[in-house]
Each structure stands twice: as structure tokens, then as C-alpha cells.
Amino acid sequence: MKENKLLTLAIETSCDETSAAVVADGREVLSNVIVSQIDVHKVFGGVVPEIASRRHLEYINEVAGRAINDAGVTPGQIDMIGVTKGPGLVGALLIGIATAKALAFVWDKPLVGVHHINGHICANYIAHKELEPPFTALVASGGHTSIVNVMDYNKCAVLGKTRDDAAGEAYDKVARVLGLGYPGGPAIDRAAREGNPNAVKFKRVFLEKDSFDFSFSGTKTGVSNYINSEKQSGRDINPADVAAAFQLSVVEVLVSKAVNAALISKSGKLALAGGVAANSLLREMLSDACKKNGIALYCPPIGLCTDNAAMIGCAAYYKYMAGERDGMDLDAFANLEL
Ligand code: KG4
Ligand code: ZN
């Protein structure tokens, strides 16, 4: 590694992954340590916020230490600390923020708080070294689903967002009704491969003409109603068929709106981001639609789609380069506009 590269130690604890990374010049990942809490929350069928905070507290020092060791650097070589400030679970965020503040104070380094969704978008800069703004991004995670025009590294405009459930949230809830376990996204993705997506037809909610907003709660309720009515009629449901049909109804809407947004914004580029970006059908259908419409599609590798600190390090780097700094009063935000 060249000596003059700017090294960021980044920390991410917004939900159920305790993660720390060292990133050079924003796009080169020297280490990216992720400790997942999935096994702890699985028995409850979803993330229990209080347990998440306690686990972050238990692991964060070790994870940050491992990130520095794995990167082969010393604390003295770190130039700045980046941390997720929101949106997310406040108790969970606070553990990462308190750690970042302590390190920034003790090592006398600048501190930069990052928007979690901006981090997800930045995963694409790590994966695709040639990618530069402007481009359109579809961000779909467990807490958010939005279409964003990324005008510059630190400037974006939200074209539309979900009015109720996030796409990942709908996946998780439908998986729960189908008894497929937590997290629901990967479980539905797997189950759907064995199912017939046309066995049942669930509602595709496009909302008003030309709207880039989403609504997935009606589709989710449609699945519950279907399961209940089949059960009441004494018929067995095929979970794989239901998973495949539900997935197609969500993915069709995501693909159609994202491609329209990319066409309207004329950047010719569409980036996918967030945990749901790991979905195999979404990647496949978006790839086909982008090819047909002459749009260059950027997808991060699966490991950079779900929560990780490397993406936060990338976002923090661009904020730092624009002169942004946070003080010891940096707070955690459950909700935060992009
Ligand atoms: O971005 P992320 O790790 O955390 C949030 O910021 O919310 O996203 C987690 C979400 C969960 O809802 C999970 O079920 C979903 O991403 N997810 C998937 C897949 N892998 C993760 N959804 C659909 N298909 C997948 N393969
Ligand atoms: Zn996330």
C-alpha cells in the first residue's frame, strides 16, 4: 500500500451486524470484519433491539481491533474515523458511535458520521472502480426502499421511497408467515427457486402513474390472506410457489420503477444497493431490463450488499474530502433523511 493513501477506520452497528473496516482512499478495502448476530435473533423471528445493542457492546472492541490487524496497519497510520450515525436502531447505533468517538478522541483523529443508506450506495464505488456520479440508484434493504439520483459523491435527490414496508421487511414478514425463518430474504430467494411464480398472482402496486414511490404492505397482506383462505378451505399451500409468486410481484415493481428512473434521469447508469440487492431474481431481471434499455447496471458483490463497515468507510472518505467533520456531540438517529 502506498504511504500517502488516506486510511479510514469505519464502524457500522446500525442493526444486527457488528462491523469494522479499514479502507484506503475510500475505495480500497484493506479489511472488513463482520460479526453477524443472525443466530441470536433467529429464535425470536426478527431483530430484538436490546439484544442487538448488548451484542454490539460485547464485540465492538474485538471487531475494531481485528479490522486494524487484518489491514496490517497501526492505529497511528489511521487518518480518520467514520461511523454510521443513522438511520437504524438507536441503541445499536450508539455503541458504534461511542466507540468511534472514543478512538477519535484518544488517537486525536477527525470523526465523520455517515448516513447508512449513503453507505449502501457507496458499496458500488468499492466494487466498481470506474463508477462515478451521476447515476441512479435503487436502494432496497430491511429498513428502506428508495430510488435516488446520485448527483455527486455527497449530493443526491430522492425520487421516491416506500410509503409503508421496505422491500426487505416485506420479504422478512412473508417468510415468517410461510415458516421459512429469519432473515426472510435469503430464505424466500432459496425457496422460490423450487416454486412456480405463476401458481398464484399477488398484487403489483405501482401507485400513481410516474410515481417512484413504493408500497409493499398490500402485497404482503395479500400473501397472508391467500394462505388463510387456502387453510380455511382445507387446501395445502405450496410454500415454494407462494415464495416465488410473492418474489416476482415485488421484483417486477422494483425493476420497472428503477429502470424508468434511470431512463428519465438520462445518466445511462443504474446502481443497486442494500440487502435486497443480494436477491438473485432482482439481479437477473434488472440485468435483462438494463440490457434491453441500454443502461449500464452496477451491482455490488453479495458480501457488500448487506450491512458492512467498508461501505461506511467509503462514504466517510468522500465526506471527509468535502471538508465535513463531526464533533464529540455526534448523535444517533433512528430516522434520518438522505
Ligand atoms: O441492508 P441490510 O443488510 O440491512 C438494512 O439496512 O436493513 O438488509 C437486510 C435485508 C433483510 O430484510 C433481508 O431479508 C434482505 O435484506 N435480504 C434479501 C436477501 N438477502 C438479504 N432479500 C431478498 N433476497 C436476498 N437474497
Ligand atoms: Zn443496511
Short mmCIF file of N, CA and C in Angstrom, two decimals, residues 2 6 9 12 21 53 77 85 95 126 144 158 182 193 197-198 206 218 235 240 249 259 280 301 319-320:
data_model
loop_
_atom_site.label_atom_id
_atom_site.label_comp_id
_atom_site.label_asym_id
_atom_site.label_seq_id
_atom_site.Cartn_x
_atom_site.Cartn_y
_atom_site.Cartn_z
N LYS A 2 0.50 2.23 -0.84
CA LYS A 2 1.28 3.46 -0.91
C LYS A 2 1.12 4.26 0.40
N LEU A 6 -5.09 7.84 2.15
CA LEU A 6 -5.82 8.22 3.35
C LEU A 6 -6.54 7.00 3.93
N LEU A 9 -10.73 4.23 9.39
CA LEU A 9 -11.27 3.12 10.19
C LEU A 9 -12.77 3.38 10.30
N GLU A 12 -19.70 0.15 11.79
CA GLU A 12 -21.13 0.04 11.43
C GLU A 12 -21.83 -0.86 12.46
N ALA A 21 -13.98 -1.78 9.51
CA ALA A 21 -13.18 -1.95 8.29
C ALA A 21 -12.11 -0.89 8.22
N SER A 53 -28.06 -4.31 20.84
CA SER A 53 -27.15 -3.34 21.48
C SER A 53 -26.13 -4.07 22.36
N GLN A 77 -1.33 4.98 11.96
CA GLN A 77 -1.46 5.20 10.50
C GLN A 77 -2.88 5.56 10.07
N LYS A 85 -24.26 7.04 11.60
CA LYS A 85 -24.98 7.83 12.61
C LYS A 85 -26.49 7.59 12.53
N ILE A 95 -23.65 2.34 20.24
CA ILE A 95 -22.44 1.57 20.58
C ILE A 95 -21.33 1.89 19.59
N ILE A 126 -16.79 0.82 -4.28
CA ILE A 126 -15.75 -0.16 -3.91
C ILE A 126 -15.69 -1.26 -4.97
N HIS A 144 -35.35 0.24 4.35
CA HIS A 144 -35.54 1.30 3.35
C HIS A 144 -35.73 0.74 1.96
N VAL A 158 -33.78 12.19 -3.63
CA VAL A 158 -34.64 11.01 -3.53
C VAL A 158 -35.82 11.21 -4.49
N TYR A 182 -35.76 -16.65 9.71
CA TYR A 182 -35.19 -15.31 9.63
C TYR A 182 -33.70 -15.41 9.31
N ARG A 193 -36.72 -20.75 -5.84
CA ARG A 193 -36.06 -21.48 -6.95
C ARG A 193 -36.77 -22.79 -7.25
N PRO A 197 -43.63 -19.31 -10.09
CA PRO A 197 -44.03 -17.93 -9.78
C PRO A 197 -45.41 -17.55 -10.30
N ASN A 198 -45.94 -18.39 -11.21
CA ASN A 198 -47.26 -18.08 -11.76
C ASN A 198 -48.37 -18.92 -11.15
N PHE A 206 -48.20 -0.27 -8.21
CA PHE A 206 -47.39 0.74 -8.91
C PHE A 206 -47.72 2.16 -8.46
N GLY A 218 -49.56 -4.05 0.94
CA GLY A 218 -50.73 -4.69 0.34
C GLY A 218 -50.37 -6.06 -0.22
N ARG A 235 -57.24 -26.62 1.98
CA ARG A 235 -56.24 -26.93 0.95
C ARG A 235 -54.83 -26.65 1.49
N ALA A 240 -43.10 -23.03 -1.64
CA ALA A 240 -42.17 -22.63 -2.71
C ALA A 240 -42.90 -21.81 -3.78
N SER A 249 -43.78 -10.63 -7.67
CA SER A 249 -44.62 -9.43 -7.59
C SER A 249 -43.82 -8.24 -7.04
N VAL A 259 -35.75 1.09 -13.59
CA VAL A 259 -35.35 1.28 -14.99
C VAL A 259 -35.97 2.58 -15.54
N SER A 280 -31.41 -12.94 -6.04
CA SER A 280 -30.99 -13.46 -7.35
C SER A 280 -31.95 -13.06 -8.47
N PRO A 301 -20.88 -7.03 -5.08
CA PRO A 301 -20.90 -8.46 -4.75
C PRO A 301 -21.77 -8.66 -3.51
N LYS A 319 -17.05 12.31 2.37
CA LYS A 319 -17.50 13.43 3.22
C LYS A 319 -16.27 14.17 3.77
N TYR A 320 -15.28 13.40 4.17
CA TYR A 320 -14.04 13.98 4.71
C TYR A 320 -13.36 14.85 3.64
#
